[in-house]
Short mmCIF file of C-alpha atoms in Angstrom, two decimals:
data_model
loop_
_atom_site.label_atom_id
_atom_site.label_comp_id
_atom_site.label_asym_id
_atom_site.label_seq_id
_atom_site.Cartn_x
_atom_site.Cartn_y
_atom_site.Cartn_z
CA MET B 253 140.51 -35.74 -27.55
CA ARG B 254 140.52 -38.46 -25.01
CA ILE B 255 142.61 -41.64 -25.60
CA SER B 256 141.04 -44.98 -24.88
CA THR B 257 142.45 -47.23 -22.16
CA ARG B 258 142.63 -50.06 -24.70
CA SER B 259 145.08 -47.98 -26.63
CA GLN B 260 147.65 -48.09 -23.85
CA VAL B 261 149.72 -50.90 -25.28
CA ASP B 262 153.53 -51.29 -24.73
CA PRO B 263 156.02 -50.25 -27.27
CA PHE B 264 157.93 -52.85 -29.22
CA ILE B 265 161.41 -52.59 -27.98
CA VAL B 266 162.98 -54.25 -31.00
CA MET B 267 161.72 -51.27 -32.94
CA ASP B 268 163.72 -49.05 -30.72
CA VAL B 269 166.82 -51.18 -31.28
CA MET B 270 166.25 -50.98 -35.10
CA GLN B 271 166.04 -47.20 -34.80
CA ALA B 272 169.19 -46.97 -32.84
CA ALA B 273 170.97 -49.20 -35.39
CA ALA B 274 169.65 -46.98 -38.28
CA ALA B 275 171.00 -43.95 -36.50
CA ALA B 276 174.43 -45.62 -36.15
CA GLU B 277 174.27 -46.50 -39.83
CA ALA B 278 173.36 -42.90 -40.72
CA GLN B 279 176.60 -41.89 -39.10
CA GLY B 280 178.57 -44.17 -41.41
CA ARG B 281 178.94 -47.26 -39.12
CA HIS B 282 178.63 -50.77 -40.45
CA ILE B 283 176.00 -52.45 -38.24
CA ILE B 284 175.44 -56.35 -38.18
CA HIS B 285 171.67 -56.96 -37.81
CA MET B 286 170.88 -59.62 -35.35
CA GLU B 287 167.84 -57.84 -33.90
CA VAL B 288 165.31 -58.32 -36.78
CA GLY B 289 163.17 -61.48 -37.26
CA GLN B 290 163.22 -60.81 -41.01
CA PRO B 291 164.75 -62.99 -43.80
CA GLY B 292 167.75 -61.38 -45.66
CA THR B 293 166.29 -62.49 -48.82
CA GLY B 294 163.26 -61.02 -50.70
CA ALA B 295 160.26 -62.73 -52.26
CA PRO B 296 160.91 -65.53 -54.56
CA ARG B 297 161.74 -64.26 -58.06
CA GLY B 298 158.93 -66.25 -59.59
CA ALA B 299 156.44 -64.70 -57.28
CA VAL B 300 157.68 -61.14 -58.42
CA ARG B 301 157.38 -62.23 -62.06
CA ALA B 302 153.89 -63.53 -61.53
CA LEU B 303 152.68 -60.21 -60.01
CA SER B 304 154.23 -58.28 -62.84
CA ASP B 305 152.29 -60.42 -65.40
CA ALA B 306 149.10 -59.91 -63.43
CA MET B 307 149.55 -56.20 -63.23
CA ASN B 308 150.08 -56.09 -66.96
CA ASP B 309 147.00 -58.07 -67.59
CA GLY B 310 144.62 -55.74 -65.75
CA ALA B 311 143.53 -54.03 -62.55
CA LEU B 312 143.95 -55.91 -59.30
CA GLY B 313 140.88 -55.01 -57.28
CA TYR B 314 139.06 -56.51 -54.19
CA THR B 315 138.98 -60.28 -53.75
CA VAL B 316 136.39 -61.97 -51.64
CA ALA B 317 137.06 -61.66 -47.92
CA LEU B 318 138.22 -65.35 -47.63
CA GLY B 319 140.74 -64.86 -50.37
CA LEU B 320 141.50 -66.10 -53.86
CA PRO B 321 140.12 -69.61 -54.14
CA ALA B 322 143.27 -70.81 -56.09
CA LEU B 323 145.40 -69.70 -53.16
CA ARG B 324 143.15 -71.30 -50.58
CA ALA B 325 143.29 -74.54 -52.49
CA ARG B 326 147.00 -74.48 -52.88
CA ILE B 327 147.59 -73.96 -49.10
CA ALA B 328 145.24 -76.89 -48.49
CA GLN B 329 147.32 -78.94 -50.87
CA MET B 330 150.38 -78.08 -48.94
CA TYR B 331 148.97 -79.46 -45.70
CA GLY B 332 148.67 -82.76 -47.47
CA ALA B 333 152.22 -82.66 -48.80
CA TRP B 334 153.76 -81.42 -45.55
CA TYR B 335 151.76 -83.07 -42.74
CA ASP B 336 149.57 -85.74 -44.58
CA VAL B 337 146.56 -83.68 -43.49
CA ASP B 338 143.49 -83.72 -45.65
CA LEU B 339 142.32 -80.17 -45.44
CA ASP B 340 139.24 -78.75 -47.00
CA PRO B 341 140.16 -75.53 -48.80
CA ASN B 342 136.94 -73.88 -47.51
CA ARG B 343 138.47 -73.82 -44.05
CA VAL B 344 141.31 -71.63 -45.25
CA VAL B 345 141.09 -67.84 -44.78
CA ILE B 346 143.72 -65.60 -46.39
CA THR B 347 144.65 -62.71 -44.01
CA SER B 348 146.63 -59.50 -44.23
CA GLY B 349 149.64 -61.26 -42.69
CA SER B 350 149.50 -63.21 -39.45
CA SER B 351 148.81 -60.08 -37.47
CA ALA B 352 145.36 -59.85 -39.06
CA GLY B 353 144.86 -63.52 -38.33
CA PHE B 354 145.34 -62.85 -34.68
CA ILE B 355 142.90 -60.03 -34.64
CA LEU B 356 140.40 -62.18 -36.48
CA ALA B 357 140.94 -65.17 -34.06
CA PHE B 358 140.81 -63.14 -30.98
CA THR B 359 137.69 -61.30 -32.07
CA ALA B 360 135.95 -64.54 -33.11
CA LEU B 361 136.74 -66.58 -30.07
CA PHE B 362 136.77 -64.25 -27.15
CA ASP B 363 134.61 -61.77 -25.23
CA THR B 364 135.79 -58.73 -23.49
CA GLY B 365 137.75 -59.60 -20.35
CA ASP B 366 138.47 -63.27 -21.33
CA ARG B 367 141.78 -64.54 -20.13
CA VAL B 368 144.18 -65.98 -22.81
CA GLY B 369 147.28 -68.00 -21.81
CA ILE B 370 150.51 -67.24 -23.76
CA GLY B 371 153.85 -68.82 -23.03
CA ALA B 372 156.62 -66.50 -21.67
CA PRO B 373 158.85 -65.93 -23.44
CA GLY B 374 156.62 -65.20 -26.49
CA TYR B 375 155.98 -62.97 -29.37
CA PRO B 376 155.23 -59.57 -27.68
CA SER B 377 152.43 -58.52 -30.06
CA TYR B 378 150.20 -61.30 -28.75
CA ARG B 379 150.00 -59.52 -25.43
CA GLN B 380 149.44 -56.04 -26.95
CA ILE B 381 146.73 -57.21 -29.43
CA LEU B 382 144.87 -58.91 -26.64
CA LYS B 383 145.09 -55.83 -24.54
CA ALA B 384 143.92 -53.63 -27.40
CA LEU B 385 140.84 -55.87 -27.91
CA GLY B 386 140.00 -55.64 -24.19
CA LEU B 387 141.23 -59.16 -23.37
CA THR B 388 143.45 -60.22 -20.62
CA PRO B 389 146.81 -61.93 -21.56
CA VAL B 390 148.07 -64.37 -18.99
CA ASP B 391 151.78 -65.09 -19.14
CA LEU B 392 152.66 -68.66 -18.54
CA PRO B 393 156.40 -68.68 -17.49
CA THR B 394 158.14 -71.58 -19.25
CA SER B 395 161.40 -73.37 -18.27
CA LEU B 396 164.51 -74.58 -20.02
CA ASP B 397 163.50 -78.12 -18.79
CA ASN B 398 160.58 -77.89 -21.11
CA ARG B 399 162.53 -76.12 -23.94
CA LEU B 400 160.71 -72.85 -23.14
CA GLN B 401 157.33 -74.29 -24.23
CA PRO B 402 154.25 -74.36 -21.96
CA VAL B 403 152.98 -77.61 -20.57
CA PRO B 404 149.49 -78.38 -19.16
CA THR B 405 150.48 -77.98 -15.48
CA ASP B 406 151.46 -74.36 -16.35
CA PHE B 407 147.68 -73.38 -16.79
CA ALA B 408 145.81 -76.04 -14.71
CA ASP B 409 142.87 -74.54 -12.82
CA MET B 410 143.50 -71.09 -14.28
CA ASP B 411 140.09 -70.54 -15.94
CA LEU B 412 141.46 -69.46 -19.32
CA GLY B 413 139.19 -68.66 -22.18
CA GLY B 414 142.01 -69.80 -24.63
CA LEU B 415 145.62 -70.85 -25.03
CA LEU B 416 147.99 -69.53 -27.74
CA VAL B 417 151.08 -71.56 -28.43
CA ALA B 418 153.82 -71.07 -31.13
CA SER B 419 155.95 -73.92 -32.53
CA PRO B 420 158.69 -73.09 -33.62
CA GLY B 421 158.48 -70.14 -31.20
CA ASN B 422 159.69 -66.60 -31.30
CA PRO B 423 162.03 -65.80 -29.64
CA THR B 424 163.27 -69.35 -28.75
CA GLY B 425 163.06 -71.41 -31.95
CA THR B 426 162.01 -74.45 -29.86
CA MET B 427 159.11 -76.71 -31.05
CA LEU B 428 156.36 -78.93 -29.66
CA ASP B 429 156.57 -82.62 -30.62
CA HIS B 430 153.29 -84.50 -31.39
CA SER B 431 152.79 -85.60 -27.85
CA ALA B 432 153.41 -82.26 -26.38
CA MET B 433 150.99 -80.65 -28.83
CA THR B 434 148.42 -83.33 -28.11
CA ALA B 435 148.76 -82.81 -24.32
CA LEU B 436 148.30 -79.03 -24.64
CA ILE B 437 145.18 -79.33 -26.95
CA ASP B 438 143.54 -81.94 -24.83
CA ALA B 439 144.12 -79.90 -21.52
CA THR B 440 142.89 -76.74 -23.27
CA GLN B 441 139.68 -78.38 -24.56
CA ALA B 442 139.08 -80.07 -21.30
CA GLN B 443 138.76 -76.71 -19.67
CA GLY B 444 136.35 -75.58 -22.40
CA ALA B 445 138.91 -73.15 -23.72
CA SER B 446 139.95 -72.37 -27.35
CA PHE B 447 143.31 -73.42 -28.81
CA ILE B 448 145.28 -71.22 -31.24
CA SER B 449 148.51 -72.52 -32.89
CA ASP B 450 150.89 -69.91 -34.41
CA GLU B 451 152.75 -71.79 -37.04
CA ILE B 452 154.38 -68.83 -38.78
CA TYR B 453 157.83 -70.44 -38.73
CA HIS B 454 156.80 -73.76 -40.20
CA GLY B 455 159.07 -74.71 -43.10
CA ILE B 456 162.11 -73.36 -41.21
CA GLU B 457 163.06 -76.49 -39.23
CA TYR B 458 166.35 -78.31 -38.91
CA GLU B 459 166.26 -81.74 -37.37
CA LYS B 460 162.59 -82.73 -37.88
CA LYS B 461 159.41 -81.39 -39.35
CA ALA B 462 157.23 -79.11 -37.10
CA VAL B 463 153.91 -80.53 -36.09
CA THR B 464 150.79 -78.71 -37.02
CA ALA B 465 147.81 -78.67 -34.58
CA LEU B 466 145.66 -79.91 -37.33
CA GLU B 467 147.36 -83.32 -37.04
CA VAL B 468 145.74 -83.53 -33.59
CA SER B 469 142.42 -81.81 -33.93
CA ASP B 470 140.05 -79.94 -36.35
CA ASP B 471 138.70 -78.01 -33.41
CA VAL B 472 141.64 -75.51 -33.27
CA TYR B 473 142.69 -72.21 -34.96
CA VAL B 474 145.96 -72.26 -36.98
CA ILE B 475 147.60 -69.19 -38.12
CA ASN B 476 150.43 -68.93 -40.57
CA SER B 477 152.12 -66.42 -42.88
CA PHE B 478 154.12 -65.92 -46.13
CA SER B 479 156.49 -63.74 -44.19
CA LYS B 480 159.07 -66.17 -42.95
CA TYR B 481 159.76 -69.37 -44.89
CA PHE B 482 158.30 -67.71 -48.07
CA SER B 483 160.48 -64.61 -47.42
CA MET B 484 157.58 -62.15 -48.01
CA THR B 485 157.52 -59.94 -44.86
CA GLY B 486 156.46 -56.74 -46.50
CA TRP B 487 153.81 -58.13 -48.61
CA ARG B 488 151.47 -58.65 -45.70
CA VAL B 489 149.72 -61.87 -46.61
CA GLY B 490 149.09 -64.90 -44.45
CA TRP B 491 146.34 -67.37 -43.69
CA MET B 492 144.47 -69.05 -40.99
CA VAL B 493 142.73 -72.43 -40.82
CA VAL B 494 139.56 -72.44 -38.65
CA PRO B 495 136.91 -75.17 -37.89
CA GLU B 496 134.22 -75.59 -40.47
CA ASP B 497 131.49 -73.95 -38.39
CA HIS B 498 133.66 -70.87 -37.74
CA VAL B 499 134.30 -70.00 -41.27
CA ARG B 500 131.30 -67.87 -41.67
CA VAL B 501 131.99 -66.14 -38.32
CA VAL B 502 135.60 -65.25 -39.42
CA GLU B 503 134.43 -64.26 -42.86
CA ARG B 504 131.84 -61.66 -41.52
CA ILE B 505 134.53 -60.05 -39.29
CA ALA B 506 137.10 -60.08 -42.14
CA GLN B 507 134.58 -58.35 -44.55
CA ASN B 508 134.10 -55.57 -42.07
CA MET B 509 137.57 -55.24 -40.68
CA PHE B 510 139.90 -55.77 -43.67
CA ILE B 511 137.55 -56.36 -46.76
CA CYS B 512 140.28 -58.66 -48.13
CA ALA B 513 144.12 -59.30 -47.96
CA PRO B 514 145.97 -57.33 -50.72
CA HIS B 515 145.11 -58.88 -54.11
CA ALA B 516 148.69 -58.31 -55.43
CA SER B 517 150.11 -60.15 -52.50
CA GLN B 518 147.81 -63.08 -52.94
CA VAL B 519 148.79 -63.37 -56.58
CA ALA B 520 152.59 -63.44 -55.57
CA ALA B 521 151.97 -65.80 -52.72
CA LEU B 522 150.34 -68.37 -54.95
CA THR B 523 153.40 -68.60 -57.17
CA ALA B 524 155.83 -68.38 -54.28
CA MET B 525 154.49 -71.74 -52.99
CA ASP B 526 155.95 -73.44 -56.07
CA CYS B 527 159.38 -71.64 -55.95
CA GLU B 528 160.84 -74.73 -54.20
CA GLU B 529 164.45 -74.51 -55.32
CA GLU B 530 164.84 -70.95 -54.15
CA LEU B 531 163.01 -71.64 -50.84
CA LYS B 532 165.37 -74.74 -50.31
CA ALA B 533 168.42 -72.56 -50.96
CA ASN B 534 167.29 -70.14 -48.39
CA MET B 535 167.07 -72.98 -45.88
CA GLU B 536 170.58 -73.91 -46.52
CA VAL B 537 171.60 -70.39 -45.46
CA TYR B 538 169.76 -70.70 -42.23
CA ARG B 539 171.18 -73.99 -41.55
CA ALA B 540 174.71 -72.70 -41.96
CA ASN B 541 173.91 -69.63 -39.90
CA ARG B 542 172.38 -71.83 -37.16
CA ALA B 543 175.56 -73.81 -36.81
CA LEU B 544 177.66 -70.71 -36.72
CA MET B 545 175.42 -69.04 -34.13
CA ILE B 546 175.18 -72.00 -31.80
CA ASP B 547 179.06 -72.57 -31.74
CA GLY B 548 179.84 -68.94 -31.89
CA LEU B 549 177.59 -67.77 -29.07
CA ARG B 550 179.03 -70.42 -26.81
CA GLU B 551 182.62 -69.46 -27.76
CA ALA B 552 181.78 -65.90 -27.00
CA GLY B 553 180.39 -66.67 -23.51
CA PHE B 554 176.65 -66.77 -24.18
CA THR B 555 176.20 -70.51 -23.05
CA SER B 556 172.71 -70.74 -21.51
CA PHE B 557 170.09 -71.42 -24.26
CA ALA B 558 168.07 -74.20 -25.77
CA PRO B 559 169.37 -74.84 -29.26
CA PRO B 560 166.64 -73.83 -31.77
CA ASP B 561 164.60 -76.50 -33.61
CA GLY B 562 163.37 -74.13 -36.06
CA ALA B 563 162.89 -70.36 -36.92
CA PHE B 564 166.14 -68.29 -36.91
CA TYR B 565 166.67 -67.13 -33.20
CA VAL B 566 168.72 -68.16 -30.34
CA TYR B 567 167.34 -66.92 -26.97
CA ALA B 568 170.08 -66.67 -24.40
CA ASP B 569 170.06 -66.33 -20.61
CA VAL B 570 172.60 -63.76 -19.82
CA SER B 571 172.02 -63.51 -16.06
CA ASP B 572 175.57 -64.57 -15.37
CA ILE B 573 176.56 -61.36 -17.35
CA THR B 574 173.98 -58.69 -16.42
CA ASP B 575 170.55 -58.08 -14.94
CA ASP B 576 169.91 -55.27 -17.48
CA SER B 577 169.68 -56.83 -20.91
CA ARG B 578 168.61 -53.53 -22.34
CA LYS B 579 171.80 -51.91 -21.43
CA LEU B 580 173.92 -54.92 -22.49
CA ALA B 581 172.12 -54.61 -25.89
CA HIS B 582 172.98 -50.95 -26.03
CA ASP B 583 176.56 -51.47 -25.07
CA ILE B 584 177.02 -54.28 -27.73
CA LEU B 585 175.66 -51.96 -30.45
CA GLU B 586 177.81 -48.96 -29.37
CA ASN B 587 180.99 -50.93 -28.89
CA VAL B 588 181.01 -53.40 -31.57
CA GLY B 589 178.20 -52.42 -33.94
CA VAL B 590 175.94 -55.55 -33.49
CA ALA B 591 172.30 -54.93 -32.98
CA VAL B 592 170.55 -57.62 -30.64
CA THR B 593 167.22 -57.53 -28.88
CA PRO B 594 166.79 -57.49 -25.17
CA GLY B 595 164.33 -59.97 -23.85
CA LEU B 596 161.97 -57.48 -22.19
CA ASP B 597 159.69 -57.63 -25.23
CA PHE B 598 159.28 -61.30 -24.89
CA ASP B 599 159.04 -61.82 -21.14
CA PRO B 600 158.23 -58.70 -19.06
CA ASP B 601 159.24 -60.42 -15.76
CA ARG B 602 162.40 -62.23 -16.76
CA GLY B 603 163.49 -60.62 -19.97
CA HIS B 604 165.91 -58.19 -18.20
CA LYS B 605 168.22 -61.24 -17.99
CA THR B 606 167.83 -62.48 -21.56
CA LEU B 607 168.97 -61.57 -25.21
CA ARG B 608 167.56 -62.68 -28.53
CA PHE B 609 169.95 -63.12 -31.45
CA SER B 610 168.57 -63.49 -35.08
CA TYR B 611 170.43 -65.23 -37.67
CA ALA B 612 168.20 -64.52 -40.57
CA ARG B 613 170.68 -62.49 -42.56
CA SER B 614 173.57 -63.53 -44.84
CA THR B 615 176.07 -66.09 -43.59
CA GLY B 616 178.83 -63.52 -44.01
CA ASP B 617 177.00 -61.13 -41.69
CA ILE B 618 176.43 -63.76 -39.09
CA ALA B 619 180.20 -64.81 -39.12
CA GLN B 620 181.29 -61.17 -38.73
CA GLY B 621 178.71 -60.57 -36.04
CA ILE B 622 179.96 -63.53 -34.05
CA ASP B 623 183.58 -62.34 -34.37
CA ARG B 624 182.37 -58.85 -32.96
CA LEU B 625 180.48 -60.48 -30.16
CA LYS B 626 183.54 -62.46 -29.19
CA ALA B 627 185.65 -59.24 -29.23
CA TYR B 628 183.12 -57.47 -27.02
CA MET B 629 182.96 -60.26 -24.51
CA ALA B 630 186.82 -60.55 -24.30
CA SER B 631 187.03 -56.77 -23.60
CA ARG B 632 184.56 -56.78 -20.63
#
């Protein structure tokens, strides 16, 4: 049978790195995982207990497409506590992870062929989902001077249908402050374009709280997930906040594309939001790991990067070491057993000179990984 042109998306290179690391482990090697953007912890224990109780109480069937009302209300409550934003729960849509949120947002906002700006480096699946939906991703090369975040001059007069930003970003961990977020929203809306804010790493911040786009405007889409701060990657549950007059639009699409997010995951997510002590303990691990990573990478010889404001990544320019980051990542894995991600996923044009290091795992793993990276660089 024929294959659609829309299906011709690029592979996710980090998955290839994970496969190579798994093969090395199958041979008995001890691999330190700095390639995966996944918390080393599981779901909060209270969330697991809540699901167990719910399963014992009865079947977990379909929910309404917008999600459990109690979960939507709890998320709206969180916006008040975290950002002092008074959010109507009716604007909250529960999704099958942030990935479903992007599909719903892109489908609701854009028509075939529309051009959507994304900062480069950025999460690679933005580009591939846009392509699969018949849309045109437009990379906006960012600079270290702007902490690898887009600024309005990057897309002036580009006739975009929309702009997607992420703060804290993947792979950089850098954030937009209130004035930078406001400038981007104002510039986007002045062009008649839609604004989407990926806030999946909110909660994982170090020096200051991340700014939600909802602090600036109600006429935006915000996408978030329980995968990162709430440590529930495999549960596939997230949410989006949309303008009031878009709720029914998104609901109709969700009904047909997904029916609903997994009921079991929604039950667990509701309780996870109240497991504050466990979540705070996870953050202390990330804080320790961040300090180790920043100092350790510099000592190893990886010195060109913007220290992350949030998330759990460092994105380093390695152009003084190589112009083939994929080979460098392969050599590091082969020689010292540390899996890292080449930047080609995140920036097709400049990623051959960058690496992403994740510090989401245990502090012991990060410390050992740094020691191995120092040994590798000393042996070059």
